[in-house]
Coordinates of C-alpha atoms and ligand atoms in Angstrom, one line a residue:
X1 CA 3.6 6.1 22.0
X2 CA 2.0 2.8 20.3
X3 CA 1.1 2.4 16.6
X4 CA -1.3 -0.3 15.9
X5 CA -0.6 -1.6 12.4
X6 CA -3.6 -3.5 11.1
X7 CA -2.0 -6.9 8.8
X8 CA -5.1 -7.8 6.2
X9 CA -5.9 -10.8 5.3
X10 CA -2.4 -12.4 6.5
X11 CA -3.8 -16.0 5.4
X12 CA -3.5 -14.8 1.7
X13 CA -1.8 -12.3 0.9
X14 CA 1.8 -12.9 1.8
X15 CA 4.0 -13.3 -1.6
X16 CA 8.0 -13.2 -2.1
X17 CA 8.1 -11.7 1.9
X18 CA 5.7 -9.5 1.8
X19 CA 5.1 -10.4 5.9
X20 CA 8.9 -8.7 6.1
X21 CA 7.3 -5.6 5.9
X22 CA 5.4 -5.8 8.7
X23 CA 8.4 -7.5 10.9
X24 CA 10.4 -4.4 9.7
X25 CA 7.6 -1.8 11.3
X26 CA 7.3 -3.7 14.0
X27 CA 11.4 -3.3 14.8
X28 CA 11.7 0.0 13.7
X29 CA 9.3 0.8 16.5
X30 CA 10.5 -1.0 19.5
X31 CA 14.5 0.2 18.6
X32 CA 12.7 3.7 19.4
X33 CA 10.7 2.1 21.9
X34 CA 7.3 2.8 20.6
X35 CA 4.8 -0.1 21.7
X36 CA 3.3 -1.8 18.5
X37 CA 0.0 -3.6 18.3
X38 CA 0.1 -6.2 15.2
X39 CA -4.0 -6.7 14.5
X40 CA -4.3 -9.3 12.0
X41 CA -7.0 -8.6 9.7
X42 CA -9.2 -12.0 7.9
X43 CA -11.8 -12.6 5.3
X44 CA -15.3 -12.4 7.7
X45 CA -13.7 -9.9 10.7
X46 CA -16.0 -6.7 11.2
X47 CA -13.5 -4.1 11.3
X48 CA -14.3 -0.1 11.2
X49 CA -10.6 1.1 11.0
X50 CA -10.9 3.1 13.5
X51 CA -8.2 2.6 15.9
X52 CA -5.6 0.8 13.3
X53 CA -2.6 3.9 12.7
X54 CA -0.9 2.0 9.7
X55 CA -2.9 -0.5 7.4
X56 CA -0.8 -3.0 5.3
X57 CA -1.9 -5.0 2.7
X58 CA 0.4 -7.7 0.7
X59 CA 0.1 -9.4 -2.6
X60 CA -1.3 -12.6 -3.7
X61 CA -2.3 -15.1 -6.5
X62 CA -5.1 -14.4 -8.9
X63 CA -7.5 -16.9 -6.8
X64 CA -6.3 -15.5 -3.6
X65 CA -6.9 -12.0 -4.4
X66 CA -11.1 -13.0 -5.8
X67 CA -12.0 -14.0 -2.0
X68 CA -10.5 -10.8 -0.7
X69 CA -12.3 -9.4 -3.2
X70 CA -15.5 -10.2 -1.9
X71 CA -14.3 -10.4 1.5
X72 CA -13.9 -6.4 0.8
X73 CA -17.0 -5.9 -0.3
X74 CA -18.2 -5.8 3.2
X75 CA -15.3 -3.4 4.6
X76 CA -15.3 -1.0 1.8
X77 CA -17.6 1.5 3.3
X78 CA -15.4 1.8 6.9
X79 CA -12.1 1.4 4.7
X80 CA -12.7 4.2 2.5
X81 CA -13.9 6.5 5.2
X82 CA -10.7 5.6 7.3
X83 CA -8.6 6.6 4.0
X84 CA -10.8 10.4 3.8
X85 CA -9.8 10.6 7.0
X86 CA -6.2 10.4 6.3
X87 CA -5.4 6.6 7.5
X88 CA -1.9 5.3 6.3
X89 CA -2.2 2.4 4.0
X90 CA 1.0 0.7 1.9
X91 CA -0.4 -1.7 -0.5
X92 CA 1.7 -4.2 -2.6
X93 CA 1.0 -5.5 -5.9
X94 CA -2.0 -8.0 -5.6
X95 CA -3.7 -5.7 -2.6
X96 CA -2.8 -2.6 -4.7
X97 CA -4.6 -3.7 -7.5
X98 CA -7.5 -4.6 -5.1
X99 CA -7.4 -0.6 -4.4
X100 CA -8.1 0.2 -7.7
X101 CA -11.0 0.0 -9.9
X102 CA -11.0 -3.4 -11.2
X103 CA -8.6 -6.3 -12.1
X104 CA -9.3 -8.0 -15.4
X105 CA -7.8 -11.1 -15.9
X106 CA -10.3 -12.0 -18.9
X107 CA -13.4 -10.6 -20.5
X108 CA -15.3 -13.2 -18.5
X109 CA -13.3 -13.0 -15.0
X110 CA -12.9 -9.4 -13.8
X111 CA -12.1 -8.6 -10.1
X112 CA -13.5 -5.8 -8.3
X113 CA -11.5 -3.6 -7.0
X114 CA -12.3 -0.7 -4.0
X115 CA -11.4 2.1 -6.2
X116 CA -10.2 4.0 -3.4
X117 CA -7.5 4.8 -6.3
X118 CA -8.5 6.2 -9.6
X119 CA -6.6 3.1 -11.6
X120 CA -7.9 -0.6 -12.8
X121 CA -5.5 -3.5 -14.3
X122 CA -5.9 -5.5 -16.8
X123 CA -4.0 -9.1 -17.4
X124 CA -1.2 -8.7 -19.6
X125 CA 0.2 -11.7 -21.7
X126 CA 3.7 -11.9 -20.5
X127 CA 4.7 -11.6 -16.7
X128 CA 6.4 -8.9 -15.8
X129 CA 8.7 -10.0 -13.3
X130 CA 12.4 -9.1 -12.0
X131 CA 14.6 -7.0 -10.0
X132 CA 13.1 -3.2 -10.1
X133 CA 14.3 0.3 -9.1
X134 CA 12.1 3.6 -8.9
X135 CA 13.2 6.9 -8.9
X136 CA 11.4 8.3 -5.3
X137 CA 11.2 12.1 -5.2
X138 CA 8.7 11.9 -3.3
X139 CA 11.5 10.6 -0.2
X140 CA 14.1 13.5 -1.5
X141 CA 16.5 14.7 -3.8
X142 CA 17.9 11.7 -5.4
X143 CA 16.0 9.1 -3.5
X144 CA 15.5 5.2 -5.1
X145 CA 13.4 2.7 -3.8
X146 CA 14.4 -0.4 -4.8
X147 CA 12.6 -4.1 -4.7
X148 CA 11.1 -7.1 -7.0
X149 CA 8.3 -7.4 -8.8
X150 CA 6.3 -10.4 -10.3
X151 CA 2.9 -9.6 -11.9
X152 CA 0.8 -10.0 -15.2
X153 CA -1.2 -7.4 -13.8
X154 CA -0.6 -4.2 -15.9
X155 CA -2.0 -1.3 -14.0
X156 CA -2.7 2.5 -16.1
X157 CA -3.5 5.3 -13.6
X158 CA -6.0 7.3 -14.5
X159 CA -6.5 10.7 -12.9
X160 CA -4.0 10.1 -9.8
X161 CA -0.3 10.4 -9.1
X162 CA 2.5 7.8 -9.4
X163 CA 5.0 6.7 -6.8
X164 CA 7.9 7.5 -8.6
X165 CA 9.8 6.5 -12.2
X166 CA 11.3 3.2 -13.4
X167 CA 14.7 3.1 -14.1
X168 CA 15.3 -0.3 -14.4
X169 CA 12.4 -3.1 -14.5
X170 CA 8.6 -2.6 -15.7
X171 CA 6.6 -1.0 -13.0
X172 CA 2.7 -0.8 -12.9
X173 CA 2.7 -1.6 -16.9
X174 CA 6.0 -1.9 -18.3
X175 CA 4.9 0.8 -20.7
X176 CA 4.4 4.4 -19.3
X177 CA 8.0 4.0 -16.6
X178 CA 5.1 4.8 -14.1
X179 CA 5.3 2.9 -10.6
X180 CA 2.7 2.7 -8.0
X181 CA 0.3 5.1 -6.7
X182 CA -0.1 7.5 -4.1
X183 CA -3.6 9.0 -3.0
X184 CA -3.5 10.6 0.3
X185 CA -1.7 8.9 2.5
X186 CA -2.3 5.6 0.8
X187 CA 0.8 4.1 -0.8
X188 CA 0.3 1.1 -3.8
X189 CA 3.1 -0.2 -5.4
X190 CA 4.7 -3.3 -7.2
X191 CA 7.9 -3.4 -5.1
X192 CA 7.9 -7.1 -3.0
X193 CA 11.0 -8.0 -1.9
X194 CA 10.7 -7.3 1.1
X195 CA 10.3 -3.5 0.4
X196 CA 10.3 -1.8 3.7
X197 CA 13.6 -3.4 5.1
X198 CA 15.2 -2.9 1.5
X199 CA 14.2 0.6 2.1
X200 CA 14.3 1.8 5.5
X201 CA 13.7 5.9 5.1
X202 CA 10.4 4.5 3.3
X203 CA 9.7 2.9 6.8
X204 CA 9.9 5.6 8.5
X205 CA 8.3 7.8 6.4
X206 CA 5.2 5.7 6.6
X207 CA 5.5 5.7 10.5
X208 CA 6.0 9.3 10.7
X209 CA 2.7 9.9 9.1
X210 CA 0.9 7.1 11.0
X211 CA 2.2 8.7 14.4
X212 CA 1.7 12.0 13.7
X213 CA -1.8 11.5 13.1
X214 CA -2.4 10.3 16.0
X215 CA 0.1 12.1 18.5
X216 CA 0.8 15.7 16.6
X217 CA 4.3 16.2 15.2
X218 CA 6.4 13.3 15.5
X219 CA 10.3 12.9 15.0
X220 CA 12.1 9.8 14.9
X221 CA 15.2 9.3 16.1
X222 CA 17.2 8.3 13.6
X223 CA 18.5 4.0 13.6
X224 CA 21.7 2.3 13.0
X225 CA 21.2 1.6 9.2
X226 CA 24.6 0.8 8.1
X227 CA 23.6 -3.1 7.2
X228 CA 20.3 -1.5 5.2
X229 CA 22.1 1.4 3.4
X230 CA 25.1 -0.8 2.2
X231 CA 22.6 -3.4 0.8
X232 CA 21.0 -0.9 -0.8
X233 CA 23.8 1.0 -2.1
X234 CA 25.2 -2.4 -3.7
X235 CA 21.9 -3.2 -5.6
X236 CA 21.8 0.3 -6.8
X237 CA 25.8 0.1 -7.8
X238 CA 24.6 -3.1 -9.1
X239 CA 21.8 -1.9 -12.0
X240 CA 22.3 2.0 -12.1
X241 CA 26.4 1.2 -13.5
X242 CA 25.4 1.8 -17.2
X243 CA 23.2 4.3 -16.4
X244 CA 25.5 7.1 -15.1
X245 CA 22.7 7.9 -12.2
X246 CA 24.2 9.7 -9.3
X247 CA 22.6 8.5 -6.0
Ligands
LIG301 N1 -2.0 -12.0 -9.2 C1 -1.5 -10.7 -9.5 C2 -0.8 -10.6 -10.8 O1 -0.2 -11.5 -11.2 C3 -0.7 -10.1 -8.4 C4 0.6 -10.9 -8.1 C5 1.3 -10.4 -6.9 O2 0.8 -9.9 -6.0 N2 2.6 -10.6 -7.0 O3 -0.7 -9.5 -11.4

């Protein structure tokens, strides 16, 4: 087997180790022993999303995010038919709001978005920025994802479906306790830190689905995550303590 995981616009979008995410597919893969093709994305590249199994898009800095913005423009078309057609995408915070609407930073600078997802953001006045944990049932029973987030971007979803709950941090506005966004099998959410390694079974989910699109039913073997559930089962001990969550 071989996923190809398409890395978009590596040159700027990359923030608080976001790239991690893509090293942690990438391992996950060859433990199994699944060949993986890493297909770096950049602002001008004709690309029809054709062959890519897992697209992966990180977040970036106001400035950063305008020239993907336009840089998008062009792939929009190909990119949304990819997503129809069921195409797994994990965004994080800048290229998740890129997959909404619209990001308004003021009245007079607004950034497009693709509005593959039924959401826009607008600039808050205070950044919202910390450790974060998100209730996941959407990964099982009592399932957390857990990660960082640094954005003034507040993001309201509109007719679509969040990720999960905040428990502890601010989410996509610090107001509705609503994280991310899920729309087919595209994945946005807030969670840097690096997310994927922080939260393995999210890993794998997303390269269940990528595989399985391409190869019919696939089961992964499960991997040696002692390091990765400890880690996580401190930062959870860590924040949930006054919360009397069970996990
Ligand atoms: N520039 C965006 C914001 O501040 C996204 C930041 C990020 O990707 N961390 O909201």
């Amino acid at each position: 087997m071989k996923l190809v995981i398409g890395y978009m616009y590596p040159e700027l979008l990359n923030l608080y180790g976001d790239r991690g995410n893509i090293i942690a597919l990438k391992k996950r893969c060859e433990w199994r022993k699944i060949d993986v093709e890493i297909r770096e994305i950049k602002v001008g590249a004709d690309e029809n999303f054709k062959d890519i199994d897992l697209l992966f898009l990180g977040g970036g800095a106001d400035k950063d995010q305008k020239v993907v913005s336009e840089d998008l423009k062009n792939k929009k078309k190909n990119l949304i038919q990819a997503v129809e057609d069921g195409l797994t995408l994990l965004a994080i915070c800048g290229g998740y709001q890129l997959l909404g609407e619209y990001y308004e930073i003021s009245k007079e600078n607004k950034i497009e978005g693709i509005g593959i997802l039924d959401a826009y953001t607008v600039a808050g006045n205070k950044r919202l920025i910390g450790n974060i944990i998100v209730k996941a049932n959407f990964l099982g029973k009592n399932s957390f994802l857990v990660g960082f987030e640094n954005h003034s971007g507040k993001t309201f979803l509109r007719n679509c479906n969040p990720l999960g709950t905040v428990i502890i941090g601010h989410g996509n506005n610090g107001e509705d306790k609503k994280e991310g966004c899920v729309y087919k099998n595209v994945y946005g959410t807030y969670l840097h830190g690096p997310l994927l390694p922080k939260n393995p079974e999210f890993a794998d989910m997303l390269l269940k689905i990528s595989l399985s699109r391409k190869y019919g039913r696939v089961n992964l073997e499960p991997l040696e995550d002692t390091f990765e559930n400890k880690a996580k089962e401190a930062f959870l001990k860590r924040f949930l303590k006054d919360k009397k969550l069970r996990f």
